[in-house]
mmCIF file of C-alpha atoms and ligand atoms in Angstrom:
data_model
loop_
_atom_site.group_PDB
_atom_site.id
_atom_site.type_symbol
_atom_site.label_atom_id
_atom_site.label_comp_id
_atom_site.label_asym_id
_atom_site.label_seq_id
_atom_site.Cartn_x
_atom_site.Cartn_y
_atom_site.Cartn_z
ATOM 1 C CA MET A 199 108.668 127.658 88.102
ATOM 2 C CA THR A 200 111.915 125.925 89.093
ATOM 3 C CA ASN A 201 113.432 122.842 87.510
ATOM 4 C CA SER A 202 114.215 119.964 89.820
ATOM 5 C CA LYS A 203 116.832 117.329 89.090
ATOM 6 C CA ASN A 204 115.636 115.132 91.955
ATOM 7 C CA THR A 205 114.752 111.579 91.051
ATOM 8 C CA ILE A 206 112.081 109.578 92.830
ATOM 9 C CA ASP A 207 112.996 106.243 94.411
ATOM 10 C CA ASP A 208 111.613 103.347 92.440
ATOM 11 C CA VAL A 209 107.976 103.219 93.597
ATOM 12 C CA THR A 210 107.612 99.641 92.357
ATOM 13 C CA THR A 211 109.586 98.468 95.403
ATOM 14 C CA LEU A 212 107.695 100.537 97.987
ATOM 15 C CA ARG A 213 105.455 98.082 99.817
ATOM 16 C CA ARG A 214 104.551 96.939 103.299
ATOM 17 C CA ASP A 215 102.268 94.404 104.878
ATOM 18 C CA TYR A 216 99.220 95.594 106.847
ATOM 19 C CA LEU A 217 99.192 93.861 110.224
ATOM 20 C CA GLN A 218 97.599 96.222 112.756
ATOM 21 C CA LYS A 219 93.980 95.165 112.996
ATOM 22 C CA THR A 220 91.112 93.039 111.695
ATOM 23 C CA LEU A 221 87.515 93.896 110.797
ATOM 24 C CA HIS A 222 84.784 91.309 111.413
ATOM 25 C CA GLU A 223 81.056 91.447 110.737
ATOM 26 C CA GLY A 224 79.507 92.765 113.930
ATOM 27 C CA ASP A 225 82.550 94.842 114.919
ATOM 28 C CA LEU A 226 80.867 98.050 113.741
ATOM 29 C CA PRO A 227 77.602 99.765 114.776
ATOM 30 C CA GLN A 228 74.664 99.233 112.362
ATOM 31 C CA ASN A 229 74.614 102.910 111.352
ATOM 32 C CA PRO A 230 77.763 103.541 109.271
ATOM 33 C CA MET A 231 77.979 107.143 110.479
ATOM 34 C CA ASP A 232 78.284 105.807 114.047
ATOM 35 C CA ALA A 233 80.983 103.495 112.686
ATOM 36 C CA LEU A 234 82.723 106.473 111.046
ATOM 37 C CA SER A 235 82.631 108.348 114.381
ATOM 38 C CA LEU A 236 84.184 105.329 116.073
ATOM 39 C CA TRP A 237 87.057 105.072 113.582
ATOM 40 C CA LEU A 238 87.594 108.840 113.592
ATOM 41 C CA THR A 239 87.762 108.755 117.399
ATOM 42 C CA ASP A 240 90.368 105.971 117.186
ATOM 43 C CA ALA A 241 92.423 108.140 114.811
ATOM 44 C CA ILE A 242 92.085 111.223 117.053
ATOM 45 C CA HIS A 243 93.184 109.189 120.093
ATOM 46 C CA LEU A 244 96.255 108.107 118.135
ATOM 47 C CA ASP A 245 97.020 111.784 117.458
ATOM 48 C CA ALA A 246 96.797 111.185 113.711
ATOM 49 C CA THR A 247 97.658 114.439 111.929
ATOM 50 C CA ASP A 248 94.525 116.028 110.441
ATOM 51 C CA ALA A 249 92.491 112.974 111.500
ATOM 52 C CA ASN A 250 89.329 114.698 110.228
ATOM 53 C CA ALA A 251 90.754 115.376 106.750
ATOM 54 C CA MET A 252 88.775 113.745 103.960
ATOM 55 C CA THR A 253 89.154 113.706 100.201
ATOM 56 C CA LEU A 254 86.004 115.154 98.669
ATOM 57 C CA SER A 255 85.258 114.372 95.036
ATOM 58 C CA THR A 256 82.782 116.246 92.903
ATOM 59 C CA MET A 257 82.101 116.191 89.175
ATOM 60 C CA SER A 258 83.642 119.094 87.294
ATOM 61 C CA LEU A 259 81.478 121.129 84.943
ATOM 62 C CA GLU A 260 83.287 119.320 82.080
ATOM 63 C CA GLY A 261 82.388 115.905 83.555
ATOM 64 C CA TYR A 262 85.716 114.983 85.161
ATOM 65 C CA PRO A 263 85.766 113.721 88.750
ATOM 66 C CA THR A 264 87.811 116.223 90.768
ATOM 67 C CA SER A 265 89.122 115.743 94.300
ATOM 68 C CA ARG A 266 90.499 117.837 97.115
ATOM 69 C CA ILE A 267 90.910 117.596 100.883
ATOM 70 C CA VAL A 268 88.456 119.276 103.255
ATOM 71 C CA LEU A 269 88.089 118.925 107.022
ATOM 72 C CA ALA A 270 85.050 117.086 108.379
ATOM 73 C CA ARG A 271 83.467 119.403 110.935
ATOM 74 C CA GLY A 272 80.587 117.283 112.171
ATOM 75 C CA ILE A 273 79.339 113.730 111.943
ATOM 76 C CA SER A 274 75.799 112.717 112.816
ATOM 77 C CA GLN A 275 73.693 109.668 111.954
ATOM 78 C CA SER A 276 72.478 111.550 108.874
ATOM 79 C CA GLY A 277 75.893 112.460 107.471
ATOM 80 C CA VAL A 278 79.160 114.373 107.407
ATOM 81 C CA ARG A 279 79.579 118.165 107.366
ATOM 82 C CA PHE A 280 82.313 120.446 106.137
ATOM 83 C CA PHE A 281 82.688 124.166 105.478
ATOM 84 C CA THR A 282 83.860 126.011 102.423
ATOM 85 C CA ASN A 283 83.282 128.868 99.997
ATOM 86 C CA TYR A 284 79.981 128.350 98.152
ATOM 87 C CA ASN A 285 81.428 130.178 95.102
ATOM 88 C CA SER A 286 84.537 127.954 94.915
ATOM 89 C CA SER A 287 84.992 125.430 92.132
ATOM 90 C CA LYS A 288 83.566 122.715 94.357
ATOM 91 C CA GLY A 289 80.632 124.973 95.272
ATOM 92 C CA LEU A 290 79.774 125.591 91.621
ATOM 93 C CA GLU A 291 80.196 121.894 90.827
ATOM 94 C CA ILE A 292 77.872 120.920 93.679
ATOM 95 C CA GLU A 293 75.268 123.349 92.325
ATOM 96 C CA GLN A 294 75.306 121.343 89.057
ATOM 97 C CA ASN A 295 75.610 117.830 90.497
ATOM 98 C CA GLN A 296 74.749 116.848 94.057
ATOM 99 C CA LYS A 297 76.291 113.368 93.812
ATOM 100 C CA VAL A 298 79.638 113.311 95.627
ATOM 101 C CA SER A 299 82.087 110.973 97.269
ATOM 102 C CA ALA A 300 84.392 111.409 100.219
ATOM 103 C CA SER A 301 87.130 109.240 101.657
ATOM 104 C CA PHE A 302 89.183 109.139 104.835
ATOM 105 C CA PHE A 303 92.589 107.460 105.197
ATOM 106 C CA TRP A 304 94.257 106.839 108.528
ATOM 107 C CA GLN A 305 97.703 105.539 107.767
ATOM 108 C CA GLN A 306 98.658 104.501 111.323
ATOM 109 C CA LEU A 307 95.480 102.428 111.608
ATOM 110 C CA GLU A 308 95.702 101.030 108.061
ATOM 111 C CA ARG A 309 92.097 102.088 107.570
ATOM 112 C CA GLN A 310 90.122 103.736 104.803
ATOM 113 C CA ILE A 311 86.482 104.806 104.653
ATOM 114 C CA ARG A 312 84.725 105.650 101.392
ATOM 115 C CA ILE A 313 81.403 107.441 101.256
ATOM 116 C CA GLN A 314 79.030 107.981 98.355
ATOM 117 C CA GLY A 315 76.045 110.238 98.733
ATOM 118 C CA THR A 316 74.204 113.398 97.912
ATOM 119 C CA ILE A 317 75.057 116.804 99.274
ATOM 120 C CA SER A 318 73.222 119.949 100.273
ATOM 121 C CA LYS A 319 73.856 123.197 102.101
ATOM 122 C CA ILE A 320 73.180 123.263 105.835
ATOM 123 C CA SER A 321 70.983 126.039 107.247
ATOM 124 C CA ALA A 322 72.247 129.638 107.438
ATOM 125 C CA LYS A 323 71.845 129.518 111.210
ATOM 126 C CA GLU A 324 74.060 126.412 111.487
ATOM 127 C CA SER A 325 76.695 128.036 109.259
ATOM 128 C CA ASP A 326 76.509 131.232 111.366
ATOM 129 C CA ASP A 327 77.043 129.231 114.539
ATOM 130 C CA TYR A 328 80.127 127.483 113.183
ATOM 131 C CA PHE A 329 81.543 130.657 111.580
ATOM 132 C CA SER A 330 81.294 132.483 114.907
ATOM 133 C CA SER A 331 83.395 129.756 116.555
ATOM 134 C CA ARG A 332 86.323 130.223 114.127
ATOM 135 C CA PRO A 333 89.429 132.277 114.950
ATOM 136 C CA ARG A 334 89.080 135.927 113.916
ATOM 137 C CA GLU A 335 91.888 135.628 111.309
ATOM 138 C CA SER A 336 90.078 132.711 109.640
ATOM 139 C CA GLN A 337 86.871 134.750 109.606
ATOM 140 C CA ILE A 338 88.672 137.631 107.878
ATOM 141 C CA GLY A 339 90.285 135.134 105.512
ATOM 142 C CA ALA A 340 86.868 133.870 104.467
ATOM 143 C CA TRP A 341 85.932 137.433 103.440
ATOM 144 C CA ALA A 342 89.291 138.100 101.791
ATOM 145 C CA SER A 343 89.771 135.034 99.580
ATOM 146 C CA PRO A 344 87.727 134.518 96.409
ATOM 147 C CA GLN A 345 88.436 130.775 96.667
ATOM 148 C CA SER A 346 89.333 129.045 93.365
ATOM 149 C CA LYS A 347 89.378 132.305 91.370
ATOM 150 C CA ILE A 348 92.528 133.386 89.513
ATOM 151 C CA ILE A 349 94.416 136.118 91.344
ATOM 152 C CA LYS A 350 97.329 138.182 90.057
ATOM 153 C CA ASN A 351 99.776 137.387 92.842
ATOM 154 C CA ARG A 352 100.113 136.741 96.576
ATOM 155 C CA GLU A 353 100.134 140.476 97.254
ATOM 156 C CA GLU A 354 96.589 140.851 95.957
ATOM 157 C CA LEU A 355 95.419 138.348 98.577
ATOM 158 C CA GLU A 356 97.317 140.018 101.385
ATOM 159 C CA ILE A 357 95.980 143.448 100.420
ATOM 160 C CA SER A 358 92.471 142.016 100.409
ATOM 161 C CA PHE A 359 93.048 140.547 103.894
ATOM 162 C CA GLN A 360 94.312 143.909 105.179
ATOM 163 C CA LYS A 361 91.300 145.666 103.648
ATOM 164 C CA PHE A 362 88.816 143.401 105.459
ATOM 165 C CA ALA A 363 90.876 143.458 108.669
ATOM 166 C CA LYS A 364 90.532 147.270 108.593
ATOM 167 C CA GLN A 365 86.853 147.124 107.676
ATOM 168 C CA PHE A 366 86.113 144.894 110.690
ATOM 169 C CA GLU A 367 88.553 146.653 113.032
ATOM 170 C CA ASN A 368 85.801 147.925 115.305
ATOM 171 C CA THR A 369 83.382 145.069 114.707
ATOM 172 C CA LYS A 370 83.209 142.704 117.672
ATOM 173 C CA VAL A 371 81.311 139.911 115.925
ATOM 174 C CA ILE A 372 82.364 139.513 112.298
ATOM 175 C CA PRO A 373 79.348 138.398 110.242
ATOM 176 C CA ARG A 374 79.551 135.274 108.085
ATOM 177 C CA PRO A 375 80.117 136.099 104.402
ATOM 178 C CA PRO A 376 77.035 135.047 102.406
ATOM 179 C CA HIS A 377 79.303 133.016 100.111
ATOM 180 C CA TRP A 378 80.736 130.891 102.928
ATOM 181 C CA GLY A 379 79.051 128.051 104.804
ATOM 182 C CA GLY A 380 78.529 124.394 105.404
ATOM 183 C CA TYR A 381 77.496 121.390 103.380
ATOM 184 C CA GLN A 382 76.265 118.039 104.552
ATOM 185 C CA ILE A 383 76.851 114.785 102.709
ATOM 186 C CA PHE A 384 73.937 112.366 103.080
ATOM 187 C CA PRO A 385 75.469 108.900 102.548
ATOM 188 C CA ILE A 386 73.895 106.100 100.549
ATOM 189 C CA LYS A 387 76.947 103.803 100.539
ATOM 190 C CA VAL A 388 79.838 103.622 103.006
ATOM 191 C CA GLU A 389 82.766 101.210 102.857
ATOM 192 C CA PHE A 390 85.138 100.355 105.698
ATOM 193 C CA TRP A 391 88.554 98.984 104.678
ATOM 194 C CA GLN A 392 90.972 97.459 107.109
ATOM 195 C CA GLY A 393 94.406 96.501 105.795
ATOM 196 C CA ARG A 394 95.349 92.835 106.395
ATOM 197 C CA THR A 395 98.275 90.646 105.605
ATOM 198 C CA SER A 396 98.998 89.212 102.118
ATOM 199 C CA ARG A 397 96.668 91.825 100.583
ATOM 200 C CA LEU A 398 93.662 89.900 101.994
ATOM 201 C CA HIS A 399 92.162 93.076 103.396
ATOM 202 C CA ASP A 400 88.789 93.317 105.127
ATOM 203 C CA ARG A 401 86.109 95.366 103.352
ATOM 204 C CA LEU A 402 82.638 95.829 104.796
ATOM 205 C CA GLU A 403 80.167 97.973 102.916
ATOM 206 C CA ALA A 404 76.879 99.436 104.122
ATOM 207 C CA HIS A 405 74.286 100.568 101.582
ATOM 208 C CA LEU A 406 70.998 102.295 102.201
ATOM 209 C CA GLN A 407 67.882 100.520 100.941
ATOM 210 C CA ASN A 408 64.327 101.426 101.976
ATOM 211 C CA GLU A 409 65.805 103.633 104.675
ATOM 212 C CA GLN A 410 67.629 100.648 106.216
ATOM 213 C CA TRP A 411 71.362 100.028 106.212
ATOM 214 C CA HIS A 412 72.400 96.669 104.730
ATOM 215 C CA TRP A 413 75.919 95.346 105.149
ATOM 216 C CA GLN A 414 77.946 93.096 102.897
ATOM 217 C CA ARG A 415 81.568 91.952 102.589
ATOM 218 C CA LEU A 416 83.569 92.815 99.481
ATOM 219 C CA ALA A 417 86.617 91.014 98.145
ATOM 220 C CA PRO A 418 89.798 93.009 98.566
HETATM 221 C C1 FMN B 520 94.584 119.422 105.231
HETATM 222 C C2 FMN B 520 93.707 120.296 104.363
HETATM 223 C C3 FMN B 520 92.498 120.767 104.869
HETATM 224 C C4 FMN B 520 91.670 121.568 104.086
HETATM 225 N N1 FMN B 520 90.441 121.937 104.573
HETATM 226 C C5 FMN B 520 89.598 122.655 103.801
HETATM 227 C C6 FMN B 520 88.277 122.937 104.251
HETATM 228 O O1 FMN B 520 87.815 122.499 105.319
HETATM 229 N N2 FMN B 520 87.496 123.699 103.435
HETATM 230 C C7 FMN B 520 87.934 124.166 102.228
HETATM 231 O O2 FMN B 520 87.197 124.860 101.549
HETATM 232 N N3 FMN B 520 89.167 123.880 101.758
HETATM 233 C C8 FMN B 520 90.009 123.122 102.507
HETATM 234 N N4 FMN B 520 91.261 122.799 102.041
HETATM 235 C C9 FMN B 520 91.676 123.323 100.716
HETATM 236 C C10 FMN B 520 91.057 122.457 99.619
HETATM 237 O O3 FMN B 520 91.761 121.232 99.483
HETATM 238 C C11 FMN B 520 90.992 123.180 98.255
HETATM 239 O O4 FMN B 520 92.276 123.670 97.910
HETATM 240 C C12 FMN B 520 90.024 124.358 98.267
HETATM 241 O O5 FMN B 520 88.841 124.060 98.990
HETATM 242 C C13 FMN B 520 89.656 124.765 96.839
HETATM 243 O O6 FMN B 520 89.055 123.682 96.188
HETATM 244 P P1 FMN B 520 88.163 123.854 94.880
HETATM 245 O O7 FMN B 520 88.887 124.845 93.991
HETATM 246 O O8 FMN B 520 88.072 122.492 94.279
HETATM 247 O O9 FMN B 520 86.817 124.378 95.320
HETATM 248 C C14 FMN B 520 92.080 121.957 102.784
HETATM 249 C C15 FMN B 520 93.285 121.467 102.267
HETATM 250 C C16 FMN B 520 94.079 120.638 103.040
HETATM 251 C C17 FMN B 520 95.338 120.076 102.445
#
């Protein structure tokens, strides 16, 4: 690893006011997943980079919360979907503990959404359908990469990719690897944060009770 002599600007002076928008009771649909779709659509229309990127947190096997970005690949009234390697660290963690959180941040809109919920695998058929829509190189990549496992070096990965590329050379439809597929987060609590001036941000939170969504305002 290289040594860097760079210094970071003093982060204590990095600040800005949030002035773009407001969030009032009644601005959002009653179902928070519809509200998430609305905000995600706003971000996509603004051409936000990786608008569907969300930070997914799981509990490590040692009991530490652990977070990483994944791309949301479907939002319905019942939850949010993403795709990954079922044998990855996150996959193994989800096997042990199905309570997760996810958050979105759209900087241009000064908006954040936080989701708490439980997670489970989607059906094999649904994973097959999505896998078949991916570019061929990504499909080969899913076979080639033992996600989260220690590998010797970059070369090992590239050799593995070449091996699977050769194996599937004459295969028109590459099958989905059994260790790769989708998860769905079923939310129980979803918070919408809109940055406002003087740090008096708007926060509206929906929580699921008796299969109904109840909304409340939180102090910023
Ligand atoms: C913008 C972005 C998008 C990503 N999308 C995914 C994704 O959809 N699925 C995935 O498995 N990993 C995705 N990753 C990689 C993950 O952040 C992570 O490195 C990987 O899933 C391994 O995590 P784990 O070891 O905790 O299981 C993405 C990373 C970034 C920065």
